[in-house]
Amino acid sequence: MSQIAAQIREKLNIVCVGHVDHGKSTLIGRLLFDTNSLPEGAIDKVKRISEQNGKPFEYAYLLDAFEEEQKQGITIDTTNINFSTDKRDYIIIDAPGHKEFLKNMISGASSAEAALLMIDAQEGIQEQSRRHGYILSLLGIKKVFVILNKMDLVDYSESIYYEIRRNFDRFLSNLNIYPIEYIPVSAFNGENIVSKSDNLNWYKGVNIIEALDLIQKDPEPEDKPLRFPIQDVYKFDNRRIIAGRIEAGTLNVGDEITISPSGKTTKVKSIEHWPIPYDKNHVSAGMSVGITVEDEFFNKRGEVLSHSHNKPQSSNLFNANIFWMGNTPLVKNKTYKLKLTTQEVQCEVFSINAVIDSSNLNSSETFSEVKKNEVAEITIKTREKICFDEFAEFRGTGRFVIVDDLNVTGGGIVLKTDDTLKNRVLEPKSTSLKPRARLIARAQKEERLRQKARVIWLTGLTGSGKNEIAIKLEKKLFELDKSVCYLDSANLRFGISSDLEFNEEGAYEQTRRIAEIANQFINNGIITVVTSISRYKKARELAREIIGTDDYLEFHIEATPDVIKARSSKAMYELDGNKDLELLYEKSDYPVHSLFIEDAEFNCDEKVDLILDQIKNLL
Amino acid sequence: MDHLSEIEAQSIYILREAYKHFGKLGMLWSVGKDSTVMLWLTQKAFFGQCPFPLIHVDTSYKIPEMIEFRDKLVKEQNLNLIVHQNKQALEEGMNPEKGRLICCEHLKTTPLQEVVKVYGFEGLILGVRRDEEGSRSKERVFSERDSDSNWDYTDQPPELWDQFKTDFKKGNHIRIHPLLQWREVDIWRYIQRENIPVVSLYFSKNGKRYRSLGCYPCTFPIDSEVTDVQGIIEELENTKQTERSGRAQDQEDAYAMQKLRSKGYM
């Protein structure tokens, strides 16, 4: 086995991009020729075709296989070509340079790790030079060599080389692309491809082959937090196998996992494998796997498995940078299909925040639509919640495509989302609003305050002792050097909620308001203590959804009927035994913390200590 | 992850996407090395199962060992195999002497189109690879064909980040190509790593072996003394001959494959 592994050489995918006729296909043809990668008879065949078509010899014919491409001398669609150096194997992807074939350029470039961006030294920087640079930055391709081709046509001029280099550096730095090197070459003459050229003595850098071998391959993201989108669930025999590809991280047998967005948790029971049982107890990023879990509840395609302490975001709204490839522009008030990993949801454009002509970085005047070949920053609203991550952190779960009618017509990457909008987003009354991102993240504030912000939600009937506990809890946290805020539902009724009735509808709305306010506090790093009767199960479920299951710590203060009777001066409830209590207070379906109050004169400090014992590791 | 494991994971992902999206799905099995590897990958993807039928387009000119190997594997593994022939063309005496491309069209393209129509396939899995020849190098992983199996190669939709074309007009079908990014040598290294049985025609007998398999009138073996997989891998690493140089139909016209494939050829 190890002997076989030693034979398997590393492989790197590289895309060749740039303006039309700047020599991409010629460079690749020449690379193949100079690295002795061409099969027998290939050059003769090109000679024959060139003669048939009445054209001079073209290296490009080695790649442009279609009759239409050869007759018209253009590349229509992307081609993958294999060649090797002593170091490793390469797949070089030839991308078309015509604006009208940008979709094909994107298809080719999307599978590459590094890029050669060709510029004709005589023509200089052109529209597609810049546009392709922009697309590379959106696709997340940072390893870029700029190739200044046709140096023979400008007398191998050092000053032209530096002028183009200066100008293009200025453009690319706006896109956060910093080329590894600018390499002057003549692809047709084979200068600076595999060997140095006497005509370019002033250039001391690497030639193309040396440049390619310099590129470091991206490691698989197996050290990142786990992201395992469910692709399908199989039941071919008695096993119920969850199948999919691990996008990031590592999964071990026995790991406790959360399934988002539903929030269900379970443990990994086994890793399934054919034809022989799997010989390790972990699987990692890049692998297509199958696992079984301990709790066989309903799972479906699109849900994402992660470790419970580091979940993806789940929301129905996010900001994204997109590129549009559709003949029909992208517009608001139209339903599209969005595909992100294995999730497929209906979506709409909530707002168009910026539209940029990718060939010159100019902003459009109006943001009413995104036309073909334009790039834009937009806010997307999906019909159901989906799971995603910021692209800068997670590639696999941070990018998506948009389907219009029957075809993929757009692609995009997820931008940073404001912490307060992570869990649930509603439709505002005005469509001119857009969610804004901030410069300081919640995590930074928490770090400065040396705490983790949570909502400690004390729920229970009037007279159970919530408020006494809460005010002591606030004081205790304050003394522990925590930044804490206390939201007392009763007090809010004198202000923000003075418009609400004391009925079921009012109670529901009151819970929603408290949860939204608490959400603002924790997203500014503040530990928030809430007292709210919130006796309706649905209302607390809503609060939990708004705040997020990780940040919402529910404590049910359960007092006996005698205690409530003794403590409640307002005599709100006609209580007759425990049965009535159950009718008045609907218990939660998920696990919560419970505090039992059996004595009207209970020791408040003890109860506060009990609370802190249970959650001190979470703060 | 090494390169073989990477492409294995990718192919399994593609096969699972195909199975998820197409109710009517079939897989073309020519009995050659590529589609035999693809069958293995399918069983890996579905934990020992092949949850869709295999289709063999039998021109009646296949080398007899291929049919023996096919029938043996079907029996051993209890595979669901559809064998289809253009009986009418055969009765009318179709053979390569009428023109190799004409013969390919009648005995391969036409029965393939028929199979799609008769069984109502929405998805057809094929083991073509980009490094085989020019028109295949331009293929998408999920590639649409119209109701007559025509391929509009000049206007292919974008395909990125493993988000494939799964929405299409009724009556059209999607060709799924899980091996598109495999190279010939990858196939053999994988056969070696996984110990996959392949038809014996690939190994040398009397100084000759087949590098690519097809119909006997149009497929020629190469000079080789190689009798094992390791030998094949070493031979491939040192050859300058193309894989399909022994396939006569490819040499009929500079654009032979493009012309055949635009009309629905595999």
Short mmCIF file of N, CA, C and O in Angstrom, two decimals, chain B residues 2 6 11 16-17 47 70 83 93 98 110 115-116 121 147 160 169 203 219 234 240 264:
data_model
loop_
_atom_site.label_atom_id
_atom_site.label_comp_id
_atom_site.label_asym_id
_atom_site.label_seq_id
_atom_site.Cartn_x
_atom_site.Cartn_y
_atom_site.Cartn_z
N ASP B 2 -4.36 11.97 -0.76
CA ASP B 2 -3.62 11.83 -2.01
C ASP B 2 -4.57 12.00 -3.19
O ASP B 2 -5.79 12.00 -3.04
N GLU B 6 -8.71 11.87 -3.62
CA GLU B 6 -9.44 13.10 -3.99
C GLU B 6 -10.42 12.84 -5.13
O GLU B 6 -11.59 13.22 -5.05
N SER B 11 -15.85 11.64 -7.45
CA SER B 11 -16.73 10.80 -8.28
C SER B 11 -17.89 10.26 -7.45
O SER B 11 -19.02 10.19 -7.94
N ARG B 16 -23.67 10.26 -6.20
CA ARG B 16 -24.75 10.45 -5.22
C ARG B 16 -25.66 11.60 -5.62
O ARG B 16 -26.88 11.55 -5.38
N GLU B 17 -25.09 12.65 -6.22
CA GLU B 17 -25.91 13.75 -6.72
C GLU B 17 -26.85 13.23 -7.81
O GLU B 17 -28.03 13.57 -7.85
N PHE B 47 -22.59 1.69 -0.80
CA PHE B 47 -22.30 0.67 0.20
C PHE B 47 -22.63 -0.75 -0.29
O PHE B 47 -23.33 -1.50 0.37
N ARG B 70 -18.59 -9.62 -19.15
CA ARG B 70 -19.84 -8.95 -18.79
C ARG B 70 -20.81 -9.91 -18.12
O ARG B 70 -21.29 -9.66 -17.01
N VAL B 83 -29.39 -4.88 -22.05
CA VAL B 83 -28.58 -4.97 -23.27
C VAL B 83 -29.44 -4.50 -24.43
O VAL B 83 -30.57 -4.96 -24.60
N GLY B 93 -27.57 -5.43 -42.37
CA GLY B 93 -26.17 -5.67 -42.69
C GLY B 93 -25.22 -4.54 -42.38
O GLY B 93 -24.17 -4.40 -43.02
N LYS B 98 -19.36 0.07 -44.46
CA LYS B 98 -20.27 1.11 -44.98
C LYS B 98 -19.78 2.50 -44.56
O LYS B 98 -20.46 3.50 -44.79
N THR B 110 -27.55 5.46 -32.30
CA THR B 110 -28.99 5.23 -32.44
C THR B 110 -29.56 4.35 -31.31
O THR B 110 -30.54 4.74 -30.67
N VAL B 115 -32.61 3.65 -26.22
CA VAL B 115 -32.65 3.24 -24.82
C VAL B 115 -33.20 4.37 -23.95
O VAL B 115 -34.05 4.17 -23.09
N VAL B 116 -32.71 5.59 -24.22
CA VAL B 116 -33.16 6.75 -23.44
C VAL B 116 -34.66 6.92 -23.58
O VAL B 116 -35.38 7.13 -22.61
N PHE B 121 -35.23 7.48 -19.61
CA PHE B 121 -34.15 7.94 -18.72
C PHE B 121 -34.05 9.46 -18.69
O PHE B 121 -34.07 10.12 -19.72
N SER B 147 -34.13 16.27 -26.78
CA SER B 147 -34.94 15.05 -26.90
C SER B 147 -34.40 14.12 -27.99
O SER B 147 -34.71 12.94 -28.00
N LEU B 160 -20.06 25.26 -11.61
CA LEU B 160 -19.00 25.60 -10.66
C LEU B 160 -19.30 25.08 -9.26
O LEU B 160 -20.46 24.88 -8.92
N LYS B 169 -35.47 20.79 -19.26
CA LYS B 169 -36.77 20.68 -19.92
C LYS B 169 -37.21 19.23 -19.99
O LYS B 169 -36.40 18.35 -20.25
N PHE B 203 -4.28 -7.22 -20.95
CA PHE B 203 -2.96 -7.79 -20.65
C PHE B 203 -2.42 -8.55 -21.86
O PHE B 203 -3.19 -9.12 -22.63
N THR B 219 -10.90 -1.76 -33.63
CA THR B 219 -10.05 -1.58 -32.47
C THR B 219 -8.82 -2.47 -32.61
O THR B 219 -8.95 -3.67 -32.87
N GLU B 234 3.53 1.54 -15.68
CA GLU B 234 4.87 1.94 -16.11
C GLU B 234 4.90 2.22 -17.61
O GLU B 234 5.52 3.18 -18.06
N LYS B 240 4.33 7.73 -25.76
CA LYS B 240 3.95 8.97 -26.42
C LYS B 240 2.73 8.72 -27.32
O LYS B 240 2.29 9.60 -28.05
N GLY B 264 -25.10 12.66 -30.04
CA GLY B 264 -25.54 11.78 -28.96
C GLY B 264 -24.63 10.62 -28.65
O GLY B 264 -24.88 9.84 -27.74
#
